[in-house]
Amino acid sequence: MTVDYDTLAKTIAALTEGETDQVALMATIACEVHHADDRFDWTGFYRVTAPGLLKIGPYQGGHGCLVIPFERGVCGAAARTGEVQLVPDVDAFPGHIACASSTRSELVLPVRDASGEVIAVFDIDSDQPDAFDKEDADNLTRILAQVFAC
């Protein structure tokens, strides 16, 4: 099954309309995105809980890392730079944190609030190499902005 981003965006918009609690929003998005595509092996949020520190938030899949400093891994790079991290081969990413040995590729998107501040990162892992592309990044960035940046 391959994700239909238009349908996914409409579903998430309907499910999250009027909700302001960030954890509730993250839980709903993690669930909907995780089940939208067979490529998505682990799907979840790492929340900024202190300067330079991410802690695990709502997710779907096996266990994730509990704490990630901004200086480490793909999630840390997304939080630190505020830029999407599209990683076709996690073994080639310097400092990659192997929370799950099955992860082969990763897409991590910064999550911004209405003021533009990075409040979390949205992490999607795949057990397939080179599973993600710019279309995935652009569509998921748009969905996250519609939910969190309004």
JSON list of C-alpha atoms in Angstrom, two decimals:
[
{"chain": "A", "resi": 1, "resn": "MET", "atom": "CA", "xyz": [0.00, 0.00, 0.00]},
{"chain": "A", "resi": 2, "resn": "THR", "atom": "CA", "xyz": [1.30, 3.43, -0.95]},
{"chain": "A", "resi": 3, "resn": "VAL", "atom": "CA", "xyz": [0.12, 6.57, 0.80]},
{"chain": "A", "resi": 4, "resn": "ASP", "atom": "CA", "xyz": [-2.45, 8.84, -0.85]},
{"chain": "A", "resi": 5, "resn": "TYR", "atom": "CA", "xyz": [-1.33, 12.17, 0.58]},
{"chain": "A", "resi": 6, "resn": "ASP", "atom": "CA", "xyz": [-4.47, 14.10, -0.39]},
{"chain": "A", "resi": 7, "resn": "THR", "atom": "CA", "xyz": [-6.69, 11.61, 1.45]},
{"chain": "A", "resi": 8, "resn": "LEU", "atom": "CA", "xyz": [-4.26, 11.46, 4.38]},
{"chain": "A", "resi": 9, "resn": "ALA", "atom": "CA", "xyz": [-4.24, 15.26, 4.70]},
{"chain": "A", "resi": 10, "resn": "LYS", "atom": "CA", "xyz": [-8.04, 15.41, 4.66]},
{"chain": "A", "resi": 11, "resn": "THR", "atom": "CA", "xyz": [-8.35, 12.60, 7.21]},
{"chain": "A", "resi": 12, "resn": "ILE", "atom": "CA", "xyz": [-5.86, 14.23, 9.58]},
{"chain": "A", "resi": 13, "resn": "ALA", "atom": "CA", "xyz": [-7.53, 17.63, 9.19]},
{"chain": "A", "resi": 14, "resn": "ALA", "atom": "CA", "xyz": [-10.92, 16.13, 10.06]},
{"chain": "A", "resi": 15, "resn": "LEU", "atom": "CA", "xyz": [-9.56, 14.20, 13.06]},
{"chain": "A", "resi": 16, "resn": "THR", "atom": "CA", "xyz": [-7.61, 17.11, 14.51]},
{"chain": "A", "resi": 17, "resn": "GLU", "atom": "CA", "xyz": [-10.01, 19.98, 13.84]},
{"chain": "A", "resi": 18, "resn": "GLY", "atom": "CA", "xyz": [-10.36, 22.13, 16.94]},
{"chain": "A", "resi": 19, "resn": "GLU", "atom": "CA", "xyz": [-7.80, 20.16, 18.98]},
{"chain": "A", "resi": 20, "resn": "THR", "atom": "CA", "xyz": [-5.03, 22.23, 20.58]},
{"chain": "A", "resi": 21, "resn": "ASP", "atom": "CA", "xyz": [-3.26, 19.66, 22.77]},
{"chain": "A", "resi": 22, "resn": "GLN", "atom": "CA", "xyz": [0.06, 18.94, 21.08]},
{"chain": "A", "resi": 23, "resn": "VAL", "atom": "CA", "xyz": [0.40, 15.40, 22.42]},
{"chain": "A", "resi": 24, "resn": "ALA", "atom": "CA", "xyz": [-3.10, 14.48, 21.23]},
{"chain": "A", "resi": 25, "resn": "LEU", "atom": "CA", "xyz": [-2.30, 15.91, 17.81]},
{"chain": "A", "resi": 26, "resn": "MET", "atom": "CA", "xyz": [1.00, 14.03, 17.64]},
{"chain": "A", "resi": 27, "resn": "ALA", "atom": "CA", "xyz": [-0.64, 10.74, 18.65]},
{"chain": "A", "resi": 28, "resn": "THR", "atom": "CA", "xyz": [-3.28, 11.08, 15.95]},
{"chain": "A", "resi": 29, "resn": "ILE", "atom": "CA", "xyz": [-0.78, 12.00, 13.23]},
{"chain": "A", "resi": 30, "resn": "ALA", "atom": "CA", "xyz": [1.63, 9.19, 14.20]},
{"chain": "A", "resi": 31, "resn": "CYS", "atom": "CA", "xyz": [-1.18, 6.65, 13.99]},
{"chain": "A", "resi": 32, "resn": "GLU", "atom": "CA", "xyz": [-2.64, 7.87, 10.71]},
{"chain": "A", "resi": 33, "resn": "VAL", "atom": "CA", "xyz": [0.70, 8.23, 8.94]},
{"chain": "A", "resi": 34, "resn": "HIS", "atom": "CA", "xyz": [2.04, 4.91, 10.23]},
{"chain": "A", "resi": 35, "resn": "HIS", "atom": "CA", "xyz": [-0.90, 2.97, 8.81]},
{"chain": "A", "resi": 36, "resn": "ALA", "atom": "CA", "xyz": [-0.97, 4.89, 5.50]},
{"chain": "A", "resi": 37, "resn": "ASP", "atom": "CA", "xyz": [2.00, 3.18, 3.82]},
{"chain": "A", "resi": 38, "resn": "ASP", "atom": "CA", "xyz": [3.81, -0.16, 4.07]},
{"chain": "A", "resi": 39, "resn": "ARG", "atom": "CA", "xyz": [7.17, 1.64, 3.88]},
{"chain": "A", "resi": 40, "resn": "PHE", "atom": "CA", "xyz": [6.58, 3.24, 7.28]},
{"chain": "A", "resi": 41, "resn": "ASP", "atom": "CA", "xyz": [8.10, 0.85, 9.83]},
{"chain": "A", "resi": 42, "resn": "TRP", "atom": "CA", "xyz": [8.39, 3.28, 12.79]},
{"chain": "A", "resi": 43, "resn": "THR", "atom": "CA", "xyz": [6.53, 6.57, 12.89]},
{"chain": "A", "resi": 44, "resn": "GLY", "atom": "CA", "xyz": [6.65, 9.06, 15.71]},
{"chain": "A", "resi": 45, "resn": "PHE", "atom": "CA", "xyz": [7.56, 12.31, 17.34]},
{"chain": "A", "resi": 46, "resn": "TYR", "atom": "CA", "xyz": [10.47, 13.44, 19.44]},
{"chain": "A", "resi": 47, "resn": "ARG", "atom": "CA", "xyz": [9.49, 16.54, 21.43]},
{"chain": "A", "resi": 48, "resn": "VAL", "atom": "CA", "xyz": [11.80, 19.41, 22.36]},
{"chain": "A", "resi": 49, "resn": "THR", "atom": "CA", "xyz": [11.65, 19.25, 26.16]},
{"chain": "A", "resi": 50, "resn": "ALA", "atom": "CA", "xyz": [14.70, 21.36, 27.05]},
{"chain": "A", "resi": 51, "resn": "PRO", "atom": "CA", "xyz": [17.23, 23.39, 25.08]},
{"chain": "A", "resi": 52, "resn": "GLY", "atom": "CA", "xyz": [19.12, 20.98, 22.84]},
{"chain": "A", "resi": 53, "resn": "LEU", "atom": "CA", "xyz": [17.16, 17.92, 23.97]},
{"chain": "A", "resi": 54, "resn": "LEU", "atom": "CA", "xyz": [14.51, 15.70, 22.38]},
{"chain": "A", "resi": 55, "resn": "LYS", "atom": "CA", "xyz": [12.39, 13.17, 24.29]},
{"chain": "A", "resi": 56, "resn": "ILE", "atom": "CA", "xyz": [10.20, 10.54, 22.76]},
{"chain": "A", "resi": 57, "resn": "GLY", "atom": "CA", "xyz": [6.59, 11.45, 22.14]},
{"chain": "A", "resi": 58, "resn": "PRO", "atom": "CA", "xyz": [3.69, 9.56, 20.63]},
{"chain": "A", "resi": 59, "resn": "TYR", "atom": "CA", "xyz": [4.73, 6.87, 18.16]},
{"chain": "A", "resi": 60, "resn": "GLN", "atom": "CA", "xyz": [3.74, 3.68, 16.35]},
{"chain": "A", "resi": 61, "resn": "GLY", "atom": "CA", "xyz": [6.08, 0.71, 15.96]},
{"chain": "A", "resi": 62, "resn": "GLY", "atom": "CA", "xyz": [8.72, -0.87, 18.17]},
{"chain": "A", "resi": 63, "resn": "HIS", "atom": "CA", "xyz": [10.53, 0.92, 20.97]},
{"chain": "A", "resi": 64, "resn": "GLY", "atom": "CA", "xyz": [12.27, 4.17, 20.14]},
{"chain": "A", "resi": 65, "resn": "CYS", "atom": "CA", "xyz": [15.15, 5.94, 21.82]},
{"chain": "A", "resi": 66, "resn": "LEU", "atom": "CA", "xyz": [13.95, 7.79, 24.91]},
{"chain": "A", "resi": 67, "resn": "VAL", "atom": "CA", "xyz": [16.26, 10.81, 24.73]},
{"chain": "A", "resi": 68, "resn": "ILE", "atom": "CA", "xyz": [18.18, 12.29, 21.79]},
{"chain": "A", "resi": 69, "resn": "PRO", "atom": "CA", "xyz": [20.46, 15.31, 22.12]},
{"chain": "A", "resi": 70, "resn": "PHE", "atom": "CA", "xyz": [20.41, 17.76, 19.21]},
{"chain": "A", "resi": 71, "resn": "GLU", "atom": "CA", "xyz": [24.08, 16.87, 18.57]},
{"chain": "A", "resi": 72, "resn": "ARG", "atom": "CA", "xyz": [23.33, 13.22, 17.74]},
{"chain": "A", "resi": 73, "resn": "GLY", "atom": "CA", "xyz": [21.60, 11.31, 14.98]},
{"chain": "A", "resi": 74, "resn": "VAL", "atom": "CA", "xyz": [19.21, 12.18, 12.22]},
{"chain": "A", "resi": 75, "resn": "CYS", "atom": "CA", "xyz": [16.55, 13.48, 14.61]},
{"chain": "A", "resi": 76, "resn": "GLY", "atom": "CA", "xyz": [19.09, 15.68, 16.35]},
{"chain": "A", "resi": 77, "resn": "ALA", "atom": "CA", "xyz": [20.22, 17.08, 12.99]},
{"chain": "A", "resi": 78, "resn": "ALA", "atom": "CA", "xyz": [16.62, 17.97, 12.03]},
{"chain": "A", "resi": 79, "resn": "ALA", "atom": "CA", "xyz": [16.04, 19.69, 15.38]},
{"chain": "A", "resi": 80, "resn": "ARG", "atom": "CA", "xyz": [19.40, 21.47, 15.35]},
{"chain": "A", "resi": 81, "resn": "THR", "atom": "CA", "xyz": [19.23, 22.76, 11.76]},
{"chain": "A", "resi": 82, "resn": "GLY", "atom": "CA", "xyz": [15.46, 23.08, 11.38]},
{"chain": "A", "resi": 83, "resn": "GLU", "atom": "CA", "xyz": [15.80, 21.29, 8.05]},
{"chain": "A", "resi": 84, "resn": "VAL", "atom": "CA", "xyz": [14.27, 18.09, 6.68]},
{"chain": "A", "resi": 85, "resn": "GLN", "atom": "CA", "xyz": [16.63, 15.13, 6.85]},
{"chain": "A", "resi": 86, "resn": "LEU", "atom": "CA", "xyz": [16.11, 12.66, 3.99]},
{"chain": "A", "resi": 87, "resn": "VAL", "atom": "CA", "xyz": [18.48, 9.74, 4.56]},
{"chain": "A", "resi": 88, "resn": "PRO", "atom": "CA", "xyz": [18.47, 6.93, 1.97]},
{"chain": "A", "resi": 89, "resn": "ASP", "atom": "CA", "xyz": [21.02, 4.83, 3.91]},
{"chain": "A", "resi": 90, "resn": "VAL", "atom": "CA", "xyz": [21.23, 5.31, 7.68]},
{"chain": "A", "resi": 91, "resn": "ASP", "atom": "CA", "xyz": [24.55, 3.46, 7.85]},
{"chain": "A", "resi": 92, "resn": "ALA", "atom": "CA", "xyz": [26.10, 6.23, 5.75]},
{"chain": "A", "resi": 93, "resn": "PHE", "atom": "CA", "xyz": [24.82, 9.02, 8.05]},
{"chain": "A", "resi": 94, "resn": "PRO", "atom": "CA", "xyz": [27.57, 10.14, 10.45]},
{"chain": "A", "resi": 95, "resn": "GLY", "atom": "CA", "xyz": [26.42, 9.70, 14.03]},
{"chain": "A", "resi": 96, "resn": "HIS", "atom": "CA", "xyz": [23.26, 7.77, 13.20]},
{"chain": "A", "resi": 97, "resn": "ILE", "atom": "CA", "xyz": [21.62, 6.40, 16.35]},
{"chain": "A", "resi": 98, "resn": "ALA", "atom": "CA", "xyz": [20.42, 2.84, 15.82]},
{"chain": "A", "resi": 99, "resn": "CYS", "atom": "CA", "xyz": [17.28, 2.78, 17.95]},
{"chain": "A", "resi": 100, "resn": "ALA", "atom": "CA", "xyz": [16.15, -0.22, 15.87]},
{"chain": "A", "resi": 101, "resn": "SER", "atom": "CA", "xyz": [18.51, -2.52, 14.00]},
{"chain": "A", "resi": 102, "resn": "SER", "atom": "CA", "xyz": [15.93, -2.97, 11.22]},
{"chain": "A", "resi": 103, "resn": "THR", "atom": "CA", "xyz": [16.05, 0.70, 10.09]},
{"chain": "A", "resi": 104, "resn": "ARG", "atom": "CA", "xyz": [17.59, 1.16, 6.65]},
{"chain": "A", "resi": 105, "resn": "SER", "atom": "CA", "xyz": [16.37, 4.64, 5.66]},
{"chain": "A", "resi": 106, "resn": "GLU", "atom": "CA", "xyz": [14.85, 7.58, 7.47]},
{"chain": "A", "resi": 107, "resn": "LEU", "atom": "CA", "xyz": [12.89, 10.78, 6.95]},
{"chain": "A", "resi": 108, "resn": "VAL", "atom": "CA", "xyz": [12.84, 13.35, 9.75]},
{"chain": "A", "resi": 109, "resn": "LEU", "atom": "CA", "xyz": [10.88, 16.60, 9.54]},
{"chain": "A", "resi": 110, "resn": "PRO", "atom": "CA", "xyz": [11.06, 19.56, 11.91]},
{"chain": "A", "resi": 111, "resn": "VAL", "atom": "CA", "xyz": [7.69, 20.42, 13.47]},
{"chain": "A", "resi": 112, "resn": "ARG", "atom": "CA", "xyz": [7.11, 24.15, 13.94]},
{"chain": "A", "resi": 113, "resn": "ASP", "atom": "CA", "xyz": [4.49, 26.00, 15.94]},
{"chain": "A", "resi": 114, "resn": "ALA", "atom": "CA", "xyz": [2.68, 29.14, 14.78]},
{"chain": "A", "resi": 115, "resn": "SER", "atom": "CA", "xyz": [5.66, 31.32, 15.73]},
{"chain": "A", "resi": 116, "resn": "GLY", "atom": "CA", "xyz": [8.04, 29.16, 13.66]},
{"chain": "A", "resi": 117, "resn": "GLU", "atom": "CA", "xyz": [9.80, 27.60, 16.65]},
{"chain": "A", "resi": 118, "resn": "VAL", "atom": "CA", "xyz": [10.81, 23.94, 16.32]},
{"chain": "A", "resi": 119, "resn": "ILE", "atom": "CA", "xyz": [8.75, 22.11, 18.97]},
{"chain": "A", "resi": 120, "resn": "ALA", "atom": "CA", "xyz": [9.45, 18.55, 17.82]},
{"chain": "A", "resi": 121, "resn": "VAL", "atom": "CA", "xyz": [10.64, 16.39, 14.97]},
{"chain": "A", "resi": 122, "resn": "PHE", "atom": "CA", "xyz": [8.54, 13.82, 13.14]},
{"chain": "A", "resi": 123, "resn": "ASP", "atom": "CA", "xyz": [10.58, 10.71, 12.46]},
{"chain": "A", "resi": 124, "resn": "ILE", "atom": "CA", "xyz": [9.70, 8.00, 9.97]},
{"chain": "A", "resi": 125, "resn": "ASP", "atom": "CA", "xyz": [11.91, 4.93, 9.67]},
{"chain": "A", "resi": 126, "resn": "SER", "atom": "CA", "xyz": [11.76, 2.26, 7.02]},
{"chain": "A", "resi": 127, "resn": "ASP", "atom": "CA", "xyz": [13.19, -1.24, 6.92]},
{"chain": "A", "resi": 128, "resn": "GLN", "atom": "CA", "xyz": [13.71, -0.65, 3.19]},
{"chain": "A", "resi": 129, "resn": "PRO", "atom": "CA", "xyz": [16.73, 1.23, 1.80]},
{"chain": "A", "resi": 130, "resn": "ASP", "atom": "CA", "xyz": [16.03, 4.53, 0.01]},
{"chain": "A", "resi": 131, "resn": "ALA", "atom": "CA", "xyz": [12.34, 4.36, 0.92]},
{"chain": "A", "resi": 132, "resn": "PHE", "atom": "CA", "xyz": [11.58, 8.10, 0.94]},
{"chain": "A", "resi": 133, "resn": "ASP", "atom": "CA", "xyz": [11.77, 10.93, -1.55]},
{"chain": "A", "resi": 134, "resn": "LYS", "atom": "CA", "xyz": [11.18, 14.68, -1.84]},
{"chain": "A", "resi": 135, "resn": "GLU", "atom": "CA", "xyz": [7.47, 14.10, -2.51]},
{"chain": "A", "resi": 136, "resn": "ASP", "atom": "CA", "xyz": [7.12, 12.37, 0.85]},
{"chain": "A", "resi": 137, "resn": "ALA", "atom": "CA", "xyz": [9.02, 15.17, 2.58]},
{"chain": "A", "resi": 138, "resn": "ASP", "atom": "CA", "xyz": [7.01, 17.94, 0.91]},
{"chain": "A", "resi": 139, "resn": "ASN", "atom": "CA", "xyz": [3.62, 16.34, 1.58]},
{"chain": "A", "resi": 140, "resn": "LEU", "atom": "CA", "xyz": [4.35, 15.50, 5.20]},
{"chain": "A", "resi": 141, "resn": "THR", "atom": "CA", "xyz": [5.80, 18.97, 5.81]},
{"chain": "A", "resi": 142, "resn": "ARG", "atom": "CA", "xyz": [2.55, 20.45, 4.47]},
{"chain": "A", "resi": 143, "resn": "ILE", "atom": "CA", "xyz": [0.42, 18.21, 6.72]},
{"chain": "A", "resi": 144, "resn": "LEU", "atom": "CA", "xyz": [2.48, 19.08, 9.80]},
{"chain": "A", "resi": 145, "resn": "ALA", "atom": "CA", "xyz": [2.24, 22.80, 9.04]},
{"chain": "A", "resi": 146, "resn": "GLN", "atom": "CA", "xyz": [-1.54, 22.58, 8.66]},
{"chain": "A", "resi": 147, "resn": "VAL", "atom": "CA", "xyz": [-1.85, 21.00, 12.09]},
{"chain": "A", "resi": 148, "resn": "PHE", "atom": "CA", "xyz": [0.83, 22.72, 14.20]},
{"chain": "A", "resi": 149, "resn": "ALA", "atom": "CA", "xyz": [1.65, 26.06, 12.56]},
{"chain": "A", "resi": 150, "resn": "CYS", "atom": "CA", "xyz": [-1.86, 27.51, 12.57]}
]
